[in-house]
mmCIF file of C-alpha atoms in Angstrom:
data_model
loop_
_atom_site.group_PDB
_atom_site.id
_atom_site.type_symbol
_atom_site.label_atom_id
_atom_site.label_comp_id
_atom_site.label_asym_id
_atom_site.label_seq_id
_atom_site.Cartn_x
_atom_site.Cartn_y
_atom_site.Cartn_z
ATOM 1 C CA MET A 1 17.757 13.246 40.808
ATOM 2 C CA LYS A 2 19.842 11.328 38.171
ATOM 3 C CA LEU A 3 22.084 13.252 36.571
ATOM 4 C CA CYS A 4 21.933 13.840 32.747
ATOM 5 C CA TRP A 5 25.222 14.780 31.102
ATOM 6 C CA LEU A 6 24.955 15.564 26.914
ATOM 7 C CA ASP A 7 27.798 14.663 25.218
ATOM 8 C CA ILE A 8 28.428 16.758 22.261
ATOM 9 C CA ARG A 9 31.642 15.947 20.939
ATOM 10 C CA ASN A 10 30.546 14.292 17.895
ATOM 11 C CA VAL A 11 27.464 16.641 16.952
ATOM 12 C CA ASN A 12 27.809 17.643 13.640
ATOM 13 C CA GLY A 13 25.247 20.481 12.703
ATOM 14 C CA ALA A 14 22.853 20.541 15.001
ATOM 15 C CA LYS A 15 24.996 21.472 17.566
ATOM 16 C CA ALA A 16 23.716 24.918 18.466
ATOM 17 C CA ALA A 17 20.001 23.626 18.688
ATOM 18 C CA ILE A 18 21.089 20.609 20.666
ATOM 19 C CA VAL A 19 23.336 23.039 23.142
ATOM 20 C CA GLU A 20 20.380 25.547 23.262
ATOM 21 C CA GLU A 21 17.717 22.583 24.215
ATOM 22 C CA ALA A 22 20.067 21.213 27.049
ATOM 23 C CA VAL A 23 20.816 24.699 28.473
ATOM 24 C CA HIS A 24 16.437 25.065 28.268
ATOM 25 C CA GLN A 25 15.852 21.498 29.892
ATOM 26 C CA ARG A 26 18.422 22.212 32.838
ATOM 27 C CA VAL A 27 20.313 19.040 31.932
ATOM 28 C CA ASP A 28 23.682 18.704 34.544
ATOM 29 C CA ALA A 29 26.149 18.496 32.152
ATOM 30 C CA ILE A 30 27.716 19.406 28.817
ATOM 31 C CA VAL A 31 30.733 17.182 27.693
ATOM 32 C CA ALA A 32 32.483 18.602 25.033
ATOM 33 C CA ALA A 33 36.240 17.407 24.013
ATOM 34 C CA ASP A 34 37.579 20.971 23.101
ATOM 35 C CA PRO A 35 37.546 23.763 26.055
ATOM 36 C CA ALA A 36 36.259 26.599 23.587
ATOM 37 C CA ASP A 37 32.959 24.301 23.182
ATOM 38 C CA LEU A 38 32.212 25.243 26.743
ATOM 39 C CA GLU A 39 33.418 28.516 26.978
ATOM 40 C CA PRO A 40 29.722 30.121 25.745
ATOM 41 C CA LEU A 41 28.046 27.714 28.458
ATOM 42 C CA PRO A 42 26.066 29.208 31.270
ATOM 43 C CA PRO A 43 26.943 28.705 35.019
ATOM 44 C CA THR A 44 24.311 26.650 35.611
ATOM 45 C CA VAL A 45 25.407 23.474 33.449
ATOM 46 C CA LYS A 46 28.671 21.560 34.415
ATOM 47 C CA LYS A 47 31.192 22.325 31.924
ATOM 48 C CA VAL A 48 33.132 18.461 31.732
ATOM 49 C CA LEU A 49 35.990 18.119 29.157
ATOM 50 C CA PHE A 50 36.731 14.686 28.014
ATOM 51 C CA PRO A 51 39.627 14.507 25.700
ATOM 52 C CA GLN A 52 38.830 11.313 25.039
ATOM 53 C CA ASN A 53 42.354 9.659 22.651
ATOM 54 C CA GLN A 54 43.621 13.046 22.712
ATOM 55 C CA PRO A 55 46.093 14.022 24.902
ATOM 56 C CA LEU A 56 44.968 16.742 27.780
ATOM 57 C CA PRO A 57 44.922 20.671 26.965
ATOM 58 C CA GLU A 58 47.770 22.989 28.084
ATOM 59 C CA LYS A 59 44.684 25.430 29.473
ATOM 60 C CA LEU A 60 41.861 23.660 30.872
ATOM 61 C CA HIS A 61 39.871 26.989 31.493
ATOM 62 C CA PRO A 62 36.841 26.638 31.659
ATOM 63 C CA ALA A 63 36.240 23.312 32.219
ATOM 64 C CA ASP A 64 34.525 22.413 36.061
ATOM 65 C CA LEU A 65 35.223 18.785 35.384
ATOM 66 C CA VAL A 66 38.005 16.816 33.298
ATOM 67 C CA ILE A 67 37.676 13.185 32.938
ATOM 68 C CA VAL A 68 40.244 11.307 32.132
ATOM 69 C CA GLU A 69 42.063 8.441 30.526
ATOM 70 C CA PRO A 70 44.326 7.553 33.763
ATOM 71 C CA ALA A 71 47.124 5.648 31.088
ATOM 72 C CA ARG A 72 46.803 8.382 28.917
ATOM 73 C CA HIS A 73 46.773 11.868 30.866
ATOM 74 C CA GLY A 74 47.613 10.660 34.466
ATOM 75 C CA ASP A 75 46.158 9.513 37.590
ATOM 76 C CA PRO A 76 43.108 11.663 38.833
ATOM 77 C CA ALA A 77 44.543 12.238 41.866
ATOM 78 C CA ALA A 78 47.963 13.238 41.007
ATOM 79 C CA LEU A 79 46.007 15.603 38.309
ATOM 80 C CA ALA A 80 44.042 17.004 41.199
ATOM 81 C CA ALA A 81 47.176 18.165 43.019
ATOM 82 C CA GLN A 82 48.623 20.025 39.938
ATOM 83 C CA TYR A 83 45.336 21.699 39.018
ATOM 84 C CA PRO A 84 43.858 22.503 42.598
ATOM 85 C CA ASP A 85 40.707 24.485 41.262
ATOM 86 C CA VAL A 86 39.467 21.818 38.593
ATOM 87 C CA GLU A 87 37.969 18.402 39.166
ATOM 88 C CA PHE A 88 38.903 15.064 37.698
ATOM 89 C CA GLY A 89 36.996 11.894 37.219
ATOM 90 C CA ARG A 90 38.177 8.502 35.920
ATOM 91 C CA TYR A 91 36.886 7.250 32.173
ATOM 92 C CA VAL A 92 36.833 3.332 32.587
ATOM 93 C CA GLU A 93 35.593 1.014 29.623
ATOM 94 C CA ILE A 94 34.311 -2.481 30.670
ATOM 95 C CA THR A 95 35.380 -5.146 28.075
ATOM 96 C CA ASP A 96 36.504 -8.197 30.624
ATOM 97 C CA ALA A 97 37.457 -9.093 34.204
ATOM 98 C CA ASP A 98 40.510 -7.009 34.656
ATOM 99 C CA SER A 99 38.608 -3.487 33.783
ATOM 100 C CA LEU A 100 35.813 -4.703 35.719
ATOM 101 C CA GLU A 101 37.595 -4.516 38.501
ATOM 102 C CA ASP A 102 39.253 -1.437 37.285
ATOM 103 C CA ALA A 103 35.680 0.238 37.433
ATOM 104 C CA CYS A 104 34.535 -1.070 40.646
ATOM 105 C CA ARG A 105 37.926 0.537 42.027
ATOM 106 C CA ALA A 106 36.972 3.425 40.352
ATOM 107 C CA ALA A 107 33.368 3.516 41.475
ATOM 108 C CA ARG A 108 34.698 3.092 45.432
ATOM 109 C CA TYR A 109 37.305 5.335 45.360
ATOM 110 C CA ASP A 110 36.885 8.656 42.974
ATOM 111 C CA ARG A 111 34.534 11.267 43.200
ATOM 112 C CA TRP A 112 33.574 11.036 39.460
ATOM 113 C CA SER A 113 33.601 7.779 37.399
ATOM 114 C CA LEU A 114 32.257 7.547 34.177
ATOM 115 C CA LEU A 115 32.166 3.968 32.712
ATOM 116 C CA TYR A 116 31.540 2.466 29.296
ATOM 117 C CA PHE A 117 30.422 -0.874 28.993
ATOM 118 C CA ARG A 118 31.271 -2.833 25.620
ATOM 119 C CA ASP A 119 28.552 -5.460 25.955
ATOM 120 C CA PRO A 120 24.507 -4.742 25.932
ATOM 121 C CA THR A 121 24.372 -6.826 29.639
ATOM 122 C CA LYS A 122 23.717 -5.293 32.610
ATOM 123 C CA ILE A 123 25.253 -7.432 34.896
ATOM 124 C CA PRO A 124 28.592 -5.383 35.229
ATOM 125 C CA LEU A 125 27.069 -2.514 35.976
ATOM 126 C CA GLU A 126 25.022 -3.896 38.840
ATOM 127 C CA ILE A 127 28.345 -5.375 40.527
ATOM 128 C CA VAL A 128 30.072 -2.350 40.529
ATOM 129 C CA LEU A 129 26.855 -0.923 41.777
ATOM 130 C CA ALA A 130 27.359 -3.386 44.532
ATOM 131 C CA ALA A 131 30.992 -2.888 44.792
ATOM 132 C CA ALA A 132 30.099 0.716 45.418
ATOM 133 C CA ALA A 133 27.192 0.520 47.760
ATOM 134 C CA GLY A 134 28.354 3.352 51.089
ATOM 135 C CA ALA A 135 30.940 5.403 48.378
ATOM 136 C CA GLU A 136 30.675 8.978 47.659
ATOM 137 C CA GLY A 137 31.235 9.261 44.636
ATOM 138 C CA SER A 138 29.228 9.567 41.612
ATOM 139 C CA ILE A 139 28.839 7.022 38.835
ATOM 140 C CA VAL A 140 28.048 8.285 35.207
ATOM 141 C CA THR A 141 27.330 5.538 32.768
ATOM 142 C CA GLN A 142 27.491 5.832 28.919
ATOM 143 C CA VAL A 143 24.248 5.414 26.954
ATOM 144 C CA ALA A 144 23.372 4.798 23.728
ATOM 145 C CA ASP A 145 20.121 6.216 23.492
ATOM 146 C CA VAL A 146 17.252 7.351 26.321
ATOM 147 C CA GLU A 147 15.307 3.447 26.626
ATOM 148 C CA GLU A 148 19.077 2.404 27.867
ATOM 149 C CA ALA A 149 19.410 5.301 29.917
ATOM 150 C CA GLU A 150 15.605 4.081 31.368
ATOM 151 C CA ILE A 151 17.551 1.038 31.794
ATOM 152 C CA VAL A 152 20.402 2.107 33.693
ATOM 153 C CA PHE A 153 18.560 3.956 35.919
ATOM 154 C CA GLY A 154 16.782 1.280 37.088
ATOM 155 C CA VAL A 155 19.593 -1.383 37.375
ATOM 156 C CA LEU A 156 19.545 -2.938 41.224
ATOM 157 C CA GLU A 157 16.730 -0.998 41.773
ATOM 158 C CA HIS A 158 18.987 1.914 42.658
ATOM 159 C CA GLY A 159 20.418 2.519 39.221
ATOM 160 C CA SER A 160 23.795 4.931 38.386
ATOM 161 C CA ASP A 161 23.582 7.942 39.583
ATOM 162 C CA GLY A 162 23.610 9.512 35.721
ATOM 163 C CA VAL A 163 24.198 8.769 32.319
ATOM 164 C CA MET A 164 26.164 10.427 29.351
ATOM 165 C CA LEU A 165 24.319 10.626 25.870
ATOM 166 C CA ALA A 166 25.487 11.422 22.665
ATOM 167 C CA PRO A 167 22.509 13.271 21.205
ATOM 168 C CA ARG A 168 21.702 12.966 17.413
ATOM 169 C CA VAL A 169 18.888 15.139 16.914
ATOM 170 C CA PRO A 170 17.216 17.702 18.840
ATOM 171 C CA GLY A 171 14.417 16.646 21.010
ATOM 172 C CA GLU A 172 16.763 13.688 22.654
ATOM 173 C CA ALA A 173 17.920 15.878 25.571
ATOM 174 C CA THR A 174 14.283 16.904 26.238
ATOM 175 C CA ALA A 175 13.148 12.995 26.195
ATOM 176 C CA LEU A 176 16.739 12.477 28.276
ATOM 177 C CA LYS A 177 15.359 14.745 31.252
ATOM 178 C CA SER A 178 12.023 13.187 31.167
ATOM 179 C CA ALA A 179 13.169 10.209 31.433
ATOM 180 C CA ALA A 180 15.524 11.013 34.772
ATOM 181 C CA VAL A 181 12.767 13.047 36.486
ATOM 182 C CA SER A 182 9.884 10.027 35.697
ATOM 183 C CA ARG A 183 10.958 8.590 39.542
ATOM 184 C CA ALA A 184 7.439 8.920 40.812
ATOM 185 C CA ALA A 185 6.857 11.456 43.532
ATOM 186 C CA ASP A 186 5.337 10.754 46.513
ATOM 187 C CA LEU A 187 1.583 12.147 47.070
ATOM 188 C CA SER A 188 -0.412 13.561 49.897
ATOM 189 C CA LEU A 189 -2.698 11.078 50.451
ATOM 190 C CA VAL A 190 -5.942 12.029 52.531
ATOM 191 C CA GLU A 191 -8.279 10.380 55.176
ATOM 192 C CA LEU A 192 -11.673 9.698 53.412
ATOM 193 C CA GLU A 193 -15.111 8.802 55.287
ATOM 194 C CA VAL A 194 -17.103 6.473 54.071
ATOM 195 C CA THR A 195 -20.440 7.494 53.173
ATOM 196 C CA GLY A 196 -21.923 4.111 52.477
ATOM 197 C CA ILE A 197 -21.849 1.194 49.918
ATOM 198 C CA ARG A 198 -24.643 0.033 47.625
ATOM 199 C CA ARG A 199 -24.703 -2.923 45.152
ATOM 200 C CA VAL A 200 -24.725 -1.684 41.759
ATOM 201 C CA GLY A 201 -25.679 -4.843 39.782
ATOM 202 C CA MET A 202 -23.311 -6.627 37.071
ATOM 203 C CA GLY A 203 -20.562 -5.375 35.520
ATOM 204 C CA GLU A 204 -16.532 -5.544 34.381
ATOM 205 C CA ARG A 205 -14.228 -5.363 36.857
ATOM 206 C CA ALA A 206 -10.169 -5.727 36.324
ATOM 207 C CA CYS A 207 -7.655 -7.061 38.181
ATOM 208 C CA VAL A 208 -4.245 -5.166 37.427
ATOM 209 C CA ASP A 209 -1.399 -7.942 37.718
ATOM 210 C CA THR A 210 2.268 -6.237 38.339
ATOM 211 C CA CYS A 211 5.404 -7.603 36.994
ATOM 212 C CA THR A 212 6.606 -6.352 40.969
ATOM 213 C CA ASN A 213 5.481 -7.888 44.296
ATOM 214 C CA PHE A 214 3.829 -4.812 46.281
ATOM 215 C CA ARG A 215 4.438 -4.412 49.927
ATOM 216 C CA LEU A 216 2.272 -4.829 52.607
ATOM 217 C CA ASP A 217 0.475 -1.180 52.751
ATOM 218 C CA GLU A 218 0.841 -0.647 49.245
ATOM 219 C CA GLY A 219 -1.691 -0.853 46.396
ATOM 220 C CA ILE A 220 -3.004 1.206 43.289
ATOM 221 C CA LEU A 221 -5.396 4.607 43.492
ATOM 222 C CA VAL A 222 -8.497 3.981 41.616
ATOM 223 C CA GLY A 223 -11.566 6.195 41.690
ATOM 224 C CA SER A 224 -14.808 6.736 39.319
ATOM 225 C CA HIS A 225 -13.834 10.513 39.094
ATOM 226 C CA SER A 226 -10.526 11.955 38.423
ATOM 227 C CA THR A 227 -10.873 14.390 40.950
ATOM 228 C CA GLY A 228 -11.134 11.474 44.208
ATOM 229 C CA MET A 229 -9.177 7.956 44.497
ATOM 230 C CA ILE A 230 -9.088 5.341 46.700
ATOM 231 C CA LEU A 231 -6.184 3.667 47.928
ATOM 232 C CA CYS A 232 -6.947 -0.404 46.989
ATOM 233 C CA CYS A 233 -4.807 -2.868 48.621
ATOM 234 C CA SER A 234 -2.993 -5.768 46.815
ATOM 235 C CA GLU A 235 -3.504 -9.215 47.210
ATOM 236 C CA THR A 236 -0.378 -9.341 49.423
ATOM 237 C CA HIS A 237 -2.590 -10.553 52.542
ATOM 238 C CA PRO A 238 -3.513 -14.502 52.859
ATOM 239 C CA LEU A 239 -7.178 -14.825 51.756
ATOM 240 C CA PRO A 240 -8.520 -17.932 53.135
ATOM 241 C CA TYR A 241 -9.736 -20.114 50.277
ATOM 242 C CA MET A 242 -6.901 -19.289 47.275
ATOM 243 C CA PRO A 243 -3.139 -18.314 47.586
ATOM 244 C CA THR A 244 -1.813 -14.963 47.707
ATOM 245 C CA ARG A 245 -0.780 -12.939 44.730
ATOM 246 C CA PRO A 246 1.088 -10.342 46.240
ATOM 247 C CA PHE A 247 1.811 -8.945 42.039
ATOM 248 C CA ARG A 248 -2.008 -8.226 41.946
ATOM 249 C CA VAL A 249 -4.524 -5.614 42.895
ATOM 250 C CA ASN A 250 -8.047 -6.251 41.923
ATOM 251 C CA ALA A 251 -8.819 -2.604 41.508
ATOM 252 C CA GLY A 252 -12.341 -2.072 40.027
ATOM 253 C CA ALA A 253 -14.665 -1.851 37.395
ATOM 254 C CA LEU A 254 -13.314 -1.673 33.767
ATOM 255 C CA HIS A 255 -14.259 2.782 33.393
ATOM 256 C CA SER A 256 -12.269 3.488 36.598
ATOM 257 C CA TYR A 257 -9.270 5.951 36.391
ATOM 258 C CA THR A 258 -6.289 5.115 37.915
ATOM 259 C CA LEU A 259 -2.753 7.138 38.034
ATOM 260 C CA SER A 260 0.268 6.093 35.828
ATOM 261 C CA ALA A 261 4.187 7.694 34.919
ATOM 262 C CA ASN A 262 4.219 11.754 34.840
ATOM 263 C CA GLY A 263 0.722 12.228 36.757
ATOM 264 C CA ARG A 264 -0.913 10.793 33.784
ATOM 265 C CA THR A 265 -4.191 9.169 34.597
ATOM 266 C CA ASN A 266 -5.524 6.201 32.668
ATOM 267 C CA TYR A 267 -8.545 3.608 32.300
ATOM 268 C CA LEU A 268 -8.327 0.418 33.697
ATOM 269 C CA SER A 269 -9.560 -0.490 30.736
ATOM 270 C CA GLU A 270 -6.900 0.703 28.747
ATOM 271 C CA LEU A 271 -3.647 -0.705 30.412
ATOM 272 C CA THR A 272 -1.669 -3.332 28.650
ATOM 273 C CA SER A 273 0.829 -5.558 29.057
ATOM 274 C CA GLY A 274 4.099 -3.499 29.328
ATOM 275 C CA GLY A 275 2.407 -0.112 30.694
ATOM 276 C CA ARG A 276 2.896 1.337 33.551
ATOM 277 C CA VAL A 277 0.909 1.851 36.425
ATOM 278 C CA LEU A 278 1.713 3.871 40.087
ATOM 279 C CA ALA A 279 2.354 1.732 43.001
ATOM 280 C CA VAL A 280 1.845 3.746 46.418
ATOM 281 C CA ASP A 281 1.783 2.931 49.906
ATOM 282 C CA SER A 282 -0.294 4.093 52.721
ATOM 283 C CA GLN A 283 1.967 7.302 53.009
ATOM 284 C CA GLY A 284 1.671 7.880 49.643
ATOM 285 C CA LYS A 285 5.421 6.778 48.989
ATOM 286 C CA SER A 286 5.230 5.829 45.394
ATOM 287 C CA ARG A 287 6.855 3.658 42.358
ATOM 288 C CA ILE A 288 6.591 3.023 38.831
ATOM 289 C CA VAL A 289 5.306 -0.832 37.991
ATOM 290 C CA THR A 290 5.153 -2.104 34.969
ATOM 291 C CA VAL A 291 1.775 -3.857 33.838
ATOM 292 C CA GLY A 292 2.393 -7.637 33.359
ATOM 293 C CA ARG A 293 -1.295 -8.302 32.632
ATOM 294 C CA VAL A 294 -4.791 -7.072 32.935
ATOM 295 C CA LYS A 295 -7.787 -9.465 33.798
ATOM 296 C CA ILE A 296 -11.294 -8.019 32.912
ATOM 297 C CA GLU A 297 -14.380 -10.441 33.581
ATOM 298 C CA THR A 298 -17.819 -10.036 34.549
ATOM 299 C CA ARG A 299 -18.375 -9.460 38.260
ATOM 300 C CA PRO A 300 -21.252 -8.131 40.725
ATOM 301 C CA LEU A 301 -20.328 -5.116 41.651
ATOM 302 C CA LEU A 302 -20.501 -2.800 44.918
ATOM 303 C CA ALA A 303 -19.835 1.313 44.947
ATOM 304 C CA ILE A 304 -18.297 2.924 47.813
ATOM 305 C CA ASP A 305 -19.252 6.646 48.633
ATOM 306 C CA ALA A 306 -16.814 8.465 50.430
ATOM 307 C CA VAL A 307 -16.271 12.045 51.081
ATOM 308 C CA ALA A 308 -12.916 14.007 52.121
ATOM 309 C CA PRO A 309 -12.574 16.793 55.077
ATOM 310 C CA SER A 310 -12.930 19.563 52.186
ATOM 311 C CA GLY A 311 -16.262 18.082 50.917
ATOM 312 C CA VAL A 312 -14.924 16.242 47.818
ATOM 313 C CA THR A 313 -16.721 13.394 47.223
ATOM 314 C CA VAL A 314 -15.447 10.282 45.864
ATOM 315 C CA ASN A 315 -16.741 6.753 44.381
ATOM 316 C CA LEU A 316 -14.985 3.873 43.438
ATOM 317 C CA ILE A 317 -16.586 0.950 42.029
ATOM 318 C CA VAL A 318 -15.307 -2.856 42.813
ATOM 319 C CA GLN A 319 -16.061 -6.149 42.938
ATOM 320 C CA ASP A 320 -18.456 -7.272 45.356
ATOM 321 C CA ASP A 321 -16.829 -9.431 46.844
ATOM 322 C CA TRP A 322 -14.963 -9.932 50.731
ATOM 323 C CA HIS A 323 -11.912 -10.539 49.211
ATOM 324 C CA VAL A 324 -11.732 -7.338 47.635
ATOM 325 C CA ARG A 325 -9.835 -4.586 49.902
ATOM 326 C CA VAL A 326 -8.915 -1.154 50.507
ATOM 327 C CA LEU A 327 -6.169 0.378 52.977
ATOM 328 C CA GLY A 328 -6.982 2.822 55.788
ATOM 329 C CA PRO A 329 -5.022 4.871 58.056
ATOM 330 C CA GLY A 330 -1.849 3.281 59.123
ATOM 331 C CA GLY A 331 -1.968 0.846 56.399
ATOM 332 C CA THR A 332 -5.343 -0.986 57.910
ATOM 333 C CA VAL A 333 -6.531 -3.721 55.318
ATOM 334 C CA LEU A 334 -10.182 -3.434 55.337
ATOM 335 C CA ASN A 335 -12.888 -5.707 53.412
ATOM 336 C CA VAL A 336 -14.989 -3.579 51.055
ATOM 337 C CA THR A 337 -18.316 -5.516 52.038
ATOM 338 C CA GLU A 338 -17.768 -4.811 55.736
ATOM 339 C CA LEU A 339 -17.358 -1.035 54.871
ATOM 340 C CA THR A 340 -19.814 0.713 56.682
ATOM 341 C CA ALA A 341 -20.648 4.774 57.283
ATOM 342 C CA GLY A 342 -17.683 6.456 59.138
ATOM 343 C CA THR A 343 -15.333 4.056 58.354
ATOM 344 C CA LYS A 344 -12.064 5.793 57.303
ATOM 345 C CA VAL A 345 -10.097 4.805 54.175
ATOM 346 C CA LEU A 346 -7.068 6.138 52.373
ATOM 347 C CA GLY A 347 -7.587 8.379 49.356
ATOM 348 C CA TYR A 348 -5.765 11.006 46.764
ATOM 349 C CA LEU A 349 -7.452 14.106 45.188
ATOM 350 C CA PRO A 350 -5.923 14.813 42.105
ATOM 351 C CA VAL A 351 -7.133 18.918 41.546
ATOM 352 C CA GLU A 352 -6.867 18.759 37.979
ATOM 353 C CA LYS A 353 -9.366 17.851 35.286
ATOM 354 C CA ARG A 354 -8.443 15.177 32.536
ATOM 355 C CA HIS A 355 -8.281 15.214 29.126
ATOM 356 C CA VAL A 356 -7.557 12.033 27.542
ATOM 357 C CA GLY A 357 -5.380 11.240 30.800
ATOM 358 C CA TYR A 358 -3.528 14.332 30.762
ATOM 359 C CA PRO A 359 -4.308 16.830 33.890
ATOM 360 C CA ILE A 360 -5.692 19.912 32.048
ATOM 361 C CA ASP A 361 -7.339 23.014 34.074
ATOM 362 C CA GLU A 362 -10.821 23.491 32.355
ATOM 363 C CA PHE A 363 -14.737 23.594 33.022
ATOM 364 C CA CYS A 364 -15.527 19.708 33.219
ATOM 365 C CA ILE A 365 -18.239 18.006 35.823
ATOM 366 C CA GLU A 366 -18.253 14.562 36.720
ATOM 367 C CA LYS A 367 -21.023 12.693 38.160
#
């Protein structure tokens, strides 16, 4: 879980509404320049005092953590000895090579580092994260908006431990929290038993090309119904007549559902460049990947019918060709044209029905 800090130091008329929203959304910390702004906050939120460009107040209560500028306030370690009931962190503004080295040192040795990168490039943050690998402290990066927060969360795959955002209007705390928890949750896959395959004529199938190389036992979940999907294999494994395309999944007919970010489903037909889809491996570990392109072409189609141990039936319609594959238990690669009754494949059984891709508890029959 990534840390979400909300900076209310320069919030004007909407401060009360923004703070109320932040507390409701359970942001991790609220940052203020005046200890009085921290007084009414509940114990569920960390109270961070950051008197930037100001002297340190005589009384730090009720702050849990104080972010200091060492040149103005003193070294965090020395202050911690003076105020044993308060944590201290270091603020570093990165503008050149020397300040970048300061940030790397802070990330390696300080319990808390609040970093501001003046330039829009994320390379300095990459350097800091690499320098801090294995360190026990937390790195919080100041961001301009929620879109930048999403980028910061993913730098070097690990990302910053958290971000600090100064909201302009109510609603941004909710958006920030959503961005922080949009890391894909792992799924509980089940073994489905194939009951048969059948040719169903011509139709359009979709190849989903992503901006990421899939791992050997990784693909995307696809199914004709929202209540059951089969794990379709990527083209990571060698093929006899064509080069591997480890970024691609020959996924299925264009009407099929697949899982995307935040538990939503999308039809394969509506995936577009820049969209998101959920990559899942044979253990159910998931990650969100970006769609680069979707190729929809007319091909002969094959229907795969399967059943779960619970009795739920699953259907997947794919291109009728030997090189299209699904994944079985342990990441076994299975060519769809060679599936037979009794073959075990990996799948997922969402429990909710869907309305425009969102889960909903309502009466719905899919055939």
